[in-house]
Every structure is written in C-alpha cells, then in structure tokens.
Tab-separated table of N, CA and C in Angstrom:
chain	number	residue	atom	x	y	z
A	1	MET	N	0.710	-1.215	-0.090
A	1	MET	CA	-0.186	0.085	-0.263
A	1	MET	C	1.069	1.372	-0.185
A	2	ALA	N	0.756	2.078	-1.175
A	2	ALA	CA	1.700	3.226	-1.277
A	2	ALA	C	1.182	4.021	-0.362
A	3	ASP	N	0.218	4.268	0.417
A	3	ASP	CA	-0.490	5.415	0.584
A	3	ASP	C	-0.120	5.115	2.544
A	4	LEU	N	0.264	3.974	2.557
A	4	LEU	CA	0.492	3.524	4.176
A	4	LEU	C	1.782	3.461	4.549
A	5	SER	N	2.095	3.921	5.653
A	5	SER	CA	3.756	3.588	6.200
A	5	SER	C	3.642	2.066	6.804
A	6	ALA	N	4.778	2.122	6.822
A	6	ALA	CA	5.441	0.555	7.365
A	6	ALA	C	4.946	0.615	9.186
A	7	ARG	N	4.844	1.777	9.263
A	7	ARG	CA	4.486	1.768	11.062
A	7	ARG	C	2.594	1.357	10.983
A	8	ASP	N	2.234	2.223	10.084
A	8	ASP	CA	0.631	1.890	9.976
A	8	ASP	C	0.215	0.181	9.400
A	9	ILE	N	0.999	-0.202	8.671
A	9	ILE	CA	1.160	-1.379	8.304
A	9	ILE	C	1.218	-2.326	9.388
A	10	GLU	N	1.830	-2.397	10.360
A	10	GLU	CA	2.089	-2.773	11.457
A	10	GLU	C	1.262	-3.008	12.434
A	11	LYS	N	0.678	-1.794	12.292
A	11	LYS	CA	-0.239	-1.655	13.500
A	11	LYS	C	-1.677	-2.327	13.208
A	12	VAL	N	-1.822	-1.976	11.738
A	12	VAL	CA	-2.960	-3.178	11.187
A	12	VAL	C	-2.802	-4.424	11.316
A	13	LYS	N	-1.845	-4.668	11.178
A	13	LYS	CA	-1.476	-6.218	11.222
A	13	LYS	C	-1.799	-6.673	12.536
A	14	PHE	N	-1.319	-6.285	13.694
A	14	PHE	CA	-1.654	-6.163	14.789
A	14	PHE	C	-3.028	-6.246	15.396
A	15	ALA	N	-3.615	-5.327	15.142
A	15	ALA	CA	-5.017	-5.129	15.325
A	15	ALA	C	-6.205	-6.332	14.407
A	16	PHE	N	-5.737	-6.292	13.349
A	16	PHE	CA	-6.270	-7.543	12.527
A	16	PHE	C	-6.314	-8.653	13.279
A	17	SER	N	-5.068	-9.280	13.816
A	17	SER	CA	-4.748	-10.363	14.345
A	17	SER	C	-5.455	-10.422	15.885
A	18	ILE	N	-5.553	-9.040	16.336
A	18	ILE	CA	-6.641	-9.848	17.674
A	18	ILE	C	-7.881	-10.109	17.289
A	19	TYR	N	-8.647	-9.458	15.846
A	19	TYR	CA	-10.153	-9.720	15.493
A	19	TYR	C	-9.746	-11.032	14.563
A	20	ASP	N	-8.899	-11.654	14.512
A	20	ASP	CA	-8.592	-13.024	13.953
A	20	ASP	C	-9.063	-14.129	14.905
A	21	PHE	N	-10.082	-14.092	15.308
A	21	PHE	CA	-10.746	-15.400	16.508
A	21	PHE	C	-10.294	-16.837	16.155
A	22	GLU	N	-10.515	-17.043	14.980
A	22	GLU	CA	-10.097	-18.506	14.578
A	22	GLU	C	-9.131	-18.890	14.236
A	23	GLY	N	-7.814	-17.962	14.149
A	23	GLY	CA	-6.637	-18.097	13.850
A	23	GLY	C	-6.121	-18.742	12.503
A	24	ASN	N	-7.196	-17.975	11.741
A	24	ASN	CA	-6.904	-18.463	10.387
A	24	ASN	C	-6.754	-17.340	9.044
A	25	GLU	N	-6.178	-16.076	9.841
A	25	GLU	CA	-5.773	-15.180	9.259
A	25	GLU	C	-6.877	-14.052	8.205
A	26	THR	N	-8.134	-14.294	8.839
A	26	THR	CA	-9.031	-13.504	8.712
A	26	THR	C	-9.847	-12.958	9.495
A	27	MET	N	-10.244	-12.023	9.179
A	27	MET	CA	-10.935	-11.127	10.391
A	27	MET	C	-12.937	-11.221	9.788
A	28	ASP	N	-13.937	-11.817	10.716
A	28	ASP	CA	-15.003	-11.525	10.679
A	28	ASP	C	-15.590	-9.908	10.168
A	29	ALA	N	-16.404	-9.635	9.229
A	29	ALA	CA	-16.447	-8.380	8.683
A	29	ALA	C	-17.697	-7.411	9.865
A	30	PHE	N	-18.098	-8.295	10.509
A	30	PHE	CA	-19.258	-8.174	11.780
A	30	PHE	C	-18.012	-7.011	12.689
A	31	TYR	N	-16.671	-7.618	12.486
A	31	TYR	CA	-15.855	-6.751	13.869
A	31	TYR	C	-15.275	-5.631	12.973
A	32	MET	N	-15.382	-5.432	11.414
A	32	MET	CA	-14.902	-4.364	10.987
A	32	MET	C	-14.659	-2.771	11.487
A	33	GLY	N	-15.714	-2.518	12.187
A	33	GLY	CA	-15.835	-1.311	13.021
A	33	GLY	C	-14.896	-1.377	14.125
A	34	GLU	N	-15.112	-2.408	14.919
A	34	GLU	CA	-14.372	-2.354	15.936
A	34	GLU	C	-12.940	-2.147	16.191
A	35	CYS	N	-12.626	-3.363	14.844
A	35	CYS	CA	-10.994	-2.627	14.558
A	35	CYS	C	-10.575	-1.751	14.268
A	36	LEU	N	-11.317	-1.051	13.096
A	36	LEU	CA	-11.054	-0.046	13.000
A	36	LEU	C	-11.016	1.282	13.953
A	37	ARG	N	-11.920	1.450	14.770
A	37	ARG	CA	-11.732	2.427	16.174
A	37	ARG	C	-10.800	1.810	17.065
A	38	ALA	N	-10.435	0.330	17.075
A	38	ALA	CA	-8.902	-0.046	17.854
A	38	ALA	C	-8.112	0.504	17.111
A	39	LEU	N	-7.790	1.111	15.822
A	39	LEU	CA	-6.896	1.594	15.308
A	39	LEU	C	-6.917	3.574	15.394
A	40	ASN	N	-7.879	4.007	16.090
A	40	ASN	CA	-8.175	5.345	16.372
A	40	ASN	C	-8.261	5.683	15.247
A	41	LEU	N	-9.631	4.929	14.284
A	41	LEU	CA	-10.356	6.100	13.580
A	41	LEU	C	-11.597	5.681	14.086
A	42	ASN	N	-12.331	6.953	13.625
A	42	ASN	CA	-13.793	6.894	13.841
A	42	ASN	C	-14.905	7.141	12.725
A	43	PRO	N	-14.706	5.798	12.061
A	43	PRO	CA	-15.869	6.022	10.831
A	43	PRO	C	-17.605	5.307	11.402
A	44	THR	N	-18.229	6.721	10.284
A	44	THR	CA	-19.648	6.091	10.961
A	44	THR	C	-20.156	5.177	10.453
A	45	LEU	N	-21.186	4.838	10.948
A	45	LEU	CA	-21.995	3.027	10.363
A	45	LEU	C	-22.310	3.228	8.813
A	46	ALA	N	-22.304	4.736	8.434
A	46	ALA	CA	-22.647	4.516	7.049
A	46	ALA	C	-21.676	4.078	6.383
A	47	VAL	N	-20.473	4.789	6.687
A	47	VAL	CA	-19.345	4.425	5.792
A	47	VAL	C	-18.612	3.362	5.971
A	48	LEU	N	-19.203	2.425	7.251
A	48	LEU	CA	-18.662	1.086	7.295
A	48	LEU	C	-19.669	0.427	6.329
A	49	GLU	N	-20.825	0.565	6.434
A	49	GLU	CA	-21.806	-0.567	5.866
A	49	GLU	C	-21.776	-0.387	4.366
A	50	LYS	N	-20.837	0.938	3.881
A	50	LYS	CA	-20.132	1.297	2.254
A	50	LYS	C	-19.103	0.304	2.134
A	51	LEU	N	-18.386	0.029	3.111
A	51	LEU	CA	-17.090	-0.581	2.977
A	51	LEU	C	-17.342	-2.129	3.269
A	52	GLY	N	-18.704	-2.756	3.391
A	52	GLY	CA	-18.811	-4.016	3.526
A	52	GLY	C	-18.869	-4.392	4.916
A	53	LEU	N	-19.473	-3.782	5.901
A	53	LEU	CA	-19.609	-4.276	7.242
A	53	LEU	C	-20.859	-5.620	7.357
A	54	ALA	N	-20.798	-6.612	7.625
A	54	ALA	CA	-21.512	-7.383	8.164
A	54	ALA	C	-22.688	-7.209	9.382
A	55	LYS	N	-23.730	-7.454	8.884
A	55	LYS	CA	-25.162	-7.276	10.035
A	55	LYS	C	-24.724	-8.213	11.005
A	56	LYS	N	-24.394	-9.707	10.519
A	56	LYS	CA	-24.230	-10.461	11.340
A	56	LYS	C	-23.023	-11.197	11.524
A	57	LYS	N	-22.646	-11.904	12.508
A	57	LYS	CA	-21.487	-12.828	12.337
A	57	LYS	C	-21.644	-13.806	11.434
A	58	LYS	N	-20.334	-14.172	10.871
A	58	LYS	CA	-20.200	-15.376	9.916
A	58	LYS	C	-20.827	-15.248	8.401
A	59	GLU	N	-20.965	-13.928	8.267
A	59	GLU	CA	-21.756	-13.728	6.993
A	59	GLU	C	-20.517	-13.731	6.237
A	60	LYS	N	-19.422	-12.939	6.216
A	60	LYS	CA	-18.495	-12.109	5.671
A	60	LYS	C	-17.156	-12.227	6.413
A	61	LYS	N	-15.957	-12.630	5.377
A	61	LYS	CA	-14.690	-12.229	6.142
A	61	LYS	C	-13.822	-11.483	5.339
A	62	PHE	N	-12.940	-11.217	6.151
A	62	PHE	CA	-11.848	-10.100	5.220
A	62	PHE	C	-10.347	-10.879	5.302
A	63	LYS	N	-9.335	-10.905	4.111
A	63	LYS	CA	-8.115	-11.160	4.925
A	63	LYS	C	-7.339	-10.126	4.781
A	64	LEU	N	-6.238	-10.387	5.399
A	64	LEU	CA	-5.412	-8.667	5.960
A	64	LEU	C	-5.195	-7.916	4.442
A	65	ASP	N	-4.971	-8.423	3.400
A	65	ASP	CA	-4.736	-7.491	2.016
A	65	ASP	C	-6.064	-7.013	1.615
A	66	GLU	N	-7.423	-7.451	1.894
A	66	GLU	CA	-8.356	-7.214	1.859
A	66	GLU	C	-8.794	-5.502	2.757
A	67	PHE	N	-8.641	-5.821	3.870
A	67	PHE	CA	-8.684	-4.994	5.012
A	67	PHE	C	-7.684	-3.766	4.827
A	68	LEU	N	-6.632	-3.610	4.124
A	68	LEU	CA	-5.325	-2.494	4.477
A	68	LEU	C	-6.372	-1.858	3.120
A	69	PRO	N	-6.639	-1.940	2.423
A	69	PRO	CA	-7.264	-0.824	1.695
A	69	PRO	C	-8.375	0.162	2.330
A	70	ILE	N	-9.249	-0.734	3.040
A	70	ILE	CA	-10.319	-0.177	3.884
A	70	ILE	C	-9.680	0.841	4.827
A	71	TYR	N	-8.905	0.186	5.306
A	71	TYR	CA	-8.290	1.074	6.585
A	71	TYR	C	-7.471	2.268	5.963
A	72	ALA	N	-7.043	2.248	4.801
A	72	ALA	CA	-6.132	3.405	4.232
A	72	ALA	C	-7.422	4.368	3.760
A	73	GLN	N	-8.361	4.213	3.136
A	73	GLN	CA	-9.667	4.840	3.257
A	73	GLN	C	-9.995	5.371	4.283
A	74	VAL	N	-10.432	5.053	5.066
A	74	VAL	CA	-11.262	5.252	6.406
A	74	VAL	C	-10.234	6.327	7.210
A	75	LYS	N	-8.952	6.174	7.028
A	75	LYS	CA	-7.449	6.963	7.586
A	75	LYS	C	-7.889	8.066	6.809
A	76	LYS	N	-8.027	8.286	5.539
A	76	LYS	CA	-7.515	9.504	4.630
A	76	LYS	C	-9.515	10.289	4.381
A	77	ASP	N	-10.427	9.673	5.182
A	77	ASP	CA	-11.450	10.240	5.420
A	77	ASP	C	-11.627	11.567	6.230
A	78	LYS	N	-11.894	12.741	5.202
A	78	LYS	CA	-11.779	14.154	6.668
A	78	LYS	C	-12.954	14.145	7.341
A	79	ASP	N	-14.007	13.318	7.189
A	79	ASP	CA	-15.485	13.496	7.601
A	79	ASP	C	-15.503	13.247	8.955
A	80	ALA	N	-14.666	12.204	9.462
A	80	ALA	CA	-14.385	11.377	10.708
A	80	ALA	C	-14.614	12.748	11.937
A	81	GLY	N	-14.073	13.559	11.880
A	81	GLY	CA	-13.743	14.400	13.050
A	81	GLY	C	-12.868	14.227	14.220
A	82	SER	N	-12.569	14.912	14.574
A	82	SER	CA	-11.269	15.050	15.887
A	82	SER	C	-11.863	15.726	17.225
A	83	TYR	N	-11.310	15.247	18.226
A	83	TYR	CA	-11.705	15.751	19.334
A	83	TYR	C	-11.741	17.332	19.128
A	84	GLU	N	-10.683	17.830	18.782
A	84	GLU	CA	-10.394	19.369	18.293
A	84	GLU	C	-11.483	20.138	17.635
A	85	ASP	N	-12.036	19.007	16.469
A	85	ASP	CA	-13.069	19.647	15.540
A	85	ASP	C	-14.829	19.574	16.391
A	86	PHE	N	-14.605	18.841	17.279
A	86	PHE	CA	-15.762	18.992	17.881
A	86	PHE	C	-16.127	19.803	19.060
A	87	ILE	N	-14.890	20.202	19.770
A	87	ILE	CA	-14.565	21.484	20.608
A	87	ILE	C	-15.286	22.574	19.866
A	88	GLU	N	-14.747	22.877	18.767
A	88	GLU	CA	-15.054	23.575	17.645
A	88	GLU	C	-16.515	24.111	17.734
A	89	VAL	N	-16.958	22.927	17.249
A	89	VAL	CA	-18.605	22.695	16.747
A	89	VAL	C	-19.314	23.378	18.433
A	90	LEU	N	-18.859	22.636	19.627
A	90	LEU	CA	-19.746	23.032	20.793
A	90	LEU	C	-19.378	24.487	21.014
A	91	LYS	N	-18.635	24.866	20.959
A	91	LYS	CA	-18.036	26.666	21.395
A	91	LYS	C	-19.104	27.111	20.610
A	92	LEU	N	-19.740	26.842	19.444
A	92	LEU	CA	-20.544	27.681	18.924
A	92	LEU	C	-22.355	27.573	19.761
A	93	TYR	N	-22.291	26.735	20.809
A	93	TYR	CA	-23.172	26.672	21.692
A	93	TYR	C	-23.145	27.459	22.941
A	94	ASP	N	-21.669	27.909	23.000
A	94	ASP	CA	-21.028	28.287	24.521
A	94	ASP	C	-21.424	29.514	24.476
A	95	LYS	N	-22.566	30.041	24.846
A	95	LYS	CA	-22.962	31.422	24.695
A	95	LYS	C	-22.319	32.655	25.783
A	96	ASP	N	-21.501	31.944	26.917
A	96	ASP	CA	-20.985	33.003	27.719
A	96	ASP	C	-19.513	32.474	27.284
A	97	SER	N	-19.047	31.857	26.766
A	97	SER	CA	-17.410	31.390	26.207
A	97	SER	C	-16.575	30.864	27.523
A	98	ASN	N	-17.542	30.305	28.291
A	98	ASN	CA	-17.069	29.956	29.543
A	98	ASN	C	-16.981	28.299	29.628
A	99	GLY	N	-17.051	27.646	28.388
A	99	GLY	CA	-16.989	25.911	28.397
A	99	GLY	C	-18.246	25.240	28.904
A	100	THR	N	-19.244	26.058	28.776
A	100	THR	CA	-20.340	25.093	29.115
A	100	THR	C	-21.305	25.535	27.998
A	101	MET	N	-22.326	24.853	27.958
A	101	MET	CA	-23.338	24.977	27.062
A	101	MET	C	-24.748	24.216	27.850
A	102	MET	N	-25.794	24.337	27.092
A	102	MET	CA	-27.123	24.058	27.477
A	102	MET	C	-27.291	22.556	27.513
A	103	TYR	N	-27.473	21.542	28.982
A	103	TYR	CA	-27.655	20.115	28.525
A	103	TYR	C	-28.578	19.620	27.760
A	104	ALA	N	-29.983	20.805	27.730
A	104	ALA	CA	-30.715	20.173	26.563
A	104	ALA	C	-30.280	20.170	25.086
A	105	GLU	N	-29.176	21.357	24.929
A	105	GLU	CA	-29.013	21.856	23.474
A	105	GLU	C	-27.822	20.542	22.864
A	106	LEU	N	-27.113	19.953	24.002
A	106	LEU	CA	-26.257	19.175	23.463
A	106	LEU	C	-26.932	17.794	23.698
A	107	GLU	N	-28.122	17.483	24.469
A	107	GLU	CA	-28.572	16.477	24.058
A	107	GLU	C	-29.605	16.300	22.736
A	108	HIS	N	-30.306	17.502	22.197
A	108	HIS	CA	-30.627	17.767	21.184
A	108	HIS	C	-29.808	17.513	19.897
A	109	ILE	N	-28.526	18.040	19.860
A	109	ILE	CA	-27.430	17.965	18.789
A	109	ILE	C	-27.217	16.371	18.494
A	110	LEU	N	-26.767	15.729	19.669
A	110	LEU	CA	-26.862	14.314	19.628
A	110	LEU	C	-27.802	13.862	18.875
A	111	ILE	N	-28.931	14.048	19.293
A	111	ILE	CA	-29.973	13.214	18.466
A	111	ILE	C	-30.530	13.245	17.615
A	112	SER	N	-30.361	14.673	17.261
A	112	SER	CA	-30.964	15.006	15.548
A	112	SER	C	-29.633	15.768	14.304
A	113	LEU	N	-28.628	15.655	14.762
A	113	LEU	CA	-27.777	16.151	13.830
A	113	LEU	C	-26.688	14.661	13.599
A	114	GLY	N	-26.194	14.830	12.371
A	114	GLY	CA	-25.565	13.858	12.012
A	114	GLY	C	-26.056	12.449	11.889
A	115	GLU	N	-25.299	11.231	12.492
A	115	GLU	CA	-26.008	10.332	12.436
A	115	GLU	C	-26.547	9.967	13.615
A	116	ARG	N	-27.971	10.157	13.190
A	116	ARG	CA	-28.770	10.181	14.290
A	116	ARG	C	-29.031	9.173	15.431
A	117	LEU	N	-29.454	9.473	16.556
A	117	LEU	CA	-29.304	8.455	17.696
A	117	LEU	C	-30.811	8.768	18.137
A	118	GLU	N	-31.156	7.618	18.791
A	118	GLU	CA	-32.552	7.567	19.505
A	118	GLU	C	-32.180	7.793	20.967
A	119	LYS	N	-33.320	8.483	21.460
A	119	LYS	CA	-33.227	9.014	22.668
A	119	LYS	C	-32.936	7.917	23.438
A	120	GLU	N	-33.308	6.498	23.354
A	120	GLU	CA	-32.703	5.300	24.519
A	120	GLU	C	-31.428	5.239	24.233
A	121	GLU	N	-30.836	5.292	23.141
A	121	GLU	CA	-29.253	5.172	22.546
A	121	GLU	C	-28.373	6.429	23.046
A	122	LEU	N	-29.051	7.344	23.366
A	122	LEU	CA	-28.373	8.171	24.373
A	122	LEU	C	-27.998	8.588	25.622
A	123	THR	N	-29.354	7.900	26.280
A	123	THR	CA	-28.883	8.072	27.468
A	123	THR	C	-27.797	7.511	28.213
A	124	PRO	N	-27.538	6.326	28.023
A	124	PRO	CA	-26.190	5.393	28.811
A	124	PRO	C	-25.230	6.228	28.223
A	125	ILE	N	-25.137	7.015	26.808
A	125	ILE	CA	-23.803	7.687	26.592
A	125	ILE	C	-23.413	9.091	27.610
A	126	LEU	N	-24.642	9.684	27.799
A	126	LEU	CA	-24.567	10.956	28.804
A	126	LEU	C	-24.357	10.300	30.049
A	127	LEU	N	-24.996	9.733	30.493
A	127	LEU	CA	-25.331	9.214	31.801
A	127	LEU	C	-23.291	8.572	32.396
A	128	GLU	N	-22.649	8.028	31.371
A	128	GLU	CA	-21.296	7.577	31.181
A	128	GLU	C	-20.405	8.897	31.296
A	129	CYS	N	-20.735	9.607	30.164
A	129	CYS	CA	-19.662	10.634	29.712
A	129	CYS	C	-19.845	12.011	30.142
A	130	CYS	N	-20.967	12.360	30.604
A	130	CYS	CA	-21.427	13.965	30.807
A	130	CYS	C	-21.495	14.304	32.145
A	131	PRO	N	-20.682	15.214	32.527
A	131	PRO	CA	-20.903	15.688	34.078
A	131	PRO	C	-22.394	16.410	34.498
A	132	GLU	N	-22.547	16.054	35.470
A	132	GLU	CA	-23.991	16.583	35.777
A	132	GLU	C	-24.220	18.271	35.626
A	133	GLU	N	-25.366	18.611	35.269
A	133	GLU	CA	-25.731	19.826	34.794
A	133	GLU	C	-25.707	20.595	36.096
A	134	ASP	N	-25.470	21.581	36.040
A	134	ASP	CA	-25.635	22.829	37.341
A	134	ASP	C	-27.200	23.333	37.545
A	135	GLU	N	-27.148	24.372	38.154
A	135	GLU	CA	-28.441	24.739	38.461
A	135	GLU	C	-29.300	25.369	37.273
A	136	ASP	N	-28.540	25.767	36.721
A	136	ASP	CA	-29.016	26.562	35.429
A	136	ASP	C	-29.304	25.899	34.157
A	137	GLY	N	-28.884	24.339	34.320
A	137	GLY	CA	-29.001	23.407	33.186
A	137	GLY	C	-27.884	23.421	32.043
A	138	PHE	N	-26.699	23.959	32.734
A	138	PHE	CA	-25.436	24.187	31.602
A	138	PHE	C	-24.646	23.066	32.305
A	139	VAL	N	-23.692	22.529	31.003
A	139	VAL	CA	-22.460	21.144	31.467
A	139	VAL	C	-21.360	22.037	30.500
A	140	PRO	N	-20.148	21.489	31.179
A	140	PRO	CA	-19.020	21.637	30.661
A	140	PRO	C	-18.975	20.425	29.347
A	141	TYR	N	-18.762	21.134	28.183
A	141	TYR	CA	-18.499	20.395	27.245
A	141	TYR	C	-17.169	19.616	27.009
A	142	ALA	N	-15.920	19.913	27.177
A	142	ALA	CA	-14.820	19.802	26.946
A	142	ALA	C	-14.819	18.001	27.789
A	143	PRO	N	-15.171	17.934	29.031
A	143	PRO	CA	-14.787	16.709	29.713
A	143	PRO	C	-15.891	15.566	28.754
A	144	PHE	N	-16.717	16.236	28.714
A	144	PHE	CA	-17.939	15.013	27.983
A	144	PHE	C	-16.995	14.627	26.663
A	145	LEU	N	-16.779	15.406	25.440
A	145	LEU	CA	-16.021	15.268	24.689
A	145	LEU	C	-14.842	14.352	24.595
A	146	LYS	N	-14.177	14.777	25.885
A	146	LYS	CA	-12.719	13.752	25.957
A	146	LYS	C	-13.046	12.899	26.679
A	147	LYS	N	-13.832	12.456	27.356
A	147	LYS	CA	-14.379	11.048	27.890
A	147	LYS	C	-15.144	10.044	26.630
A	148	LEU	N	-16.081	10.901	25.701
A	148	LEU	CA	-16.434	10.170	24.677
A	148	LEU	C	-15.625	9.886	23.492
A	149	CYS	N	-14.787	10.587	23.636
A	149	CYS	CA	-13.538	10.298	22.331
A	149	CYS	C	-12.760	9.319	23.025
A	150	GLU	N	-12.177	9.317	23.832
A	150	GLU	CA	-11.255	8.228	24.997
A	150	GLU	C	-12.254	6.874	24.808
A	151	GLY	N	-13.303	6.513	24.849
A	151	GLY	CA	-14.072	5.499	24.765
A	151	GLY	C	-14.430	5.259	23.178
A	152	VAL	N	-13.990	6.230	22.251
A	152	VAL	CA	-13.976	5.665	20.686
A	152	VAL	C	-12.587	4.667	20.458
A	153	LYS	N	-11.641	5.657	21.368
A	153	LYS	CA	-10.205	4.754	20.977
A	153	LYS	C	-10.096	3.514	21.935
A	154	ALA	N	-11.074	3.394	23.160
A	154	ALA	CA	-10.684	2.093	23.874
A	154	ALA	C	-11.273	0.831	23.100
C-alpha cells in the first residue's frame, strides 16, 4: 500500500490479528468497525456499511490484504472529525464563552444532527460521559468530549 507507512501496516496487522478469533488469518466483517476504532479511527455506520460491514457474524470474512485498503480509505476520510473539531462545533453553543452549554442543546444535537441517535441510545452515553448539569442547566462540554473520544479509542 503506497499510501500507508510501514508503521501503519504493522499497527493494522496487530489489530487485525486480535480480531482473527479463529487463527486463520481472516477477520469477520462484523468486527470491521471495532477493529478500525481500535486503530484510532472513527468511521460512521454509513461509511462502514458502504465498505462491507456485515450485519451478522459469519456472513463475510476479510483477509488482511482486503482490510488494508479499507483502513487506508477510512484513515484519509476527512469527515470523521477529531476532538478538536468537536470542541469547535460545541463552542458555537457556548453563549458565555466559559466552556459550558445547555444540557438540553447537547442532547438535541446528539439526537438530531449527523448520524441520528434515538433517545434510548443516547441516555447511557450521557450518563457515562457527561458531567451533571448545574442549577441553570449547563454542562461543561470539554470533559464530555474527552470521555467520549477516549471511549472511541478504547
């Protein structure tokens, strides 16, 4: 792969080997998203489905040489966003420029923008990652994003 460094290829080989549960140098396509996220990428479900994500286990398998171009494509995708990108977006909702925003606005953004979430999907995320709102309904957004982005890398 001309657009991947030797270090990238080694990282991909290592992550791929972790998801090679059967030891036959293949990875179930069901785990493609998890493997890419373990490699510090953040593809959306739409991107994963376009690249061949399987809905069920044992529907489809990838060999390493089939997975490397997928990794390269997702790596160069500029739509994934980073912690810094998300901070800049949430600053738009920081009316007092003090690092806080309305909890209700954060909830609305996560439910309705981008890859939409249902309220039932969002509740555990907010409980795990979001600090408690103050008496005026504001939450600091930087700690929320830090926990959320760390969760993606883990």
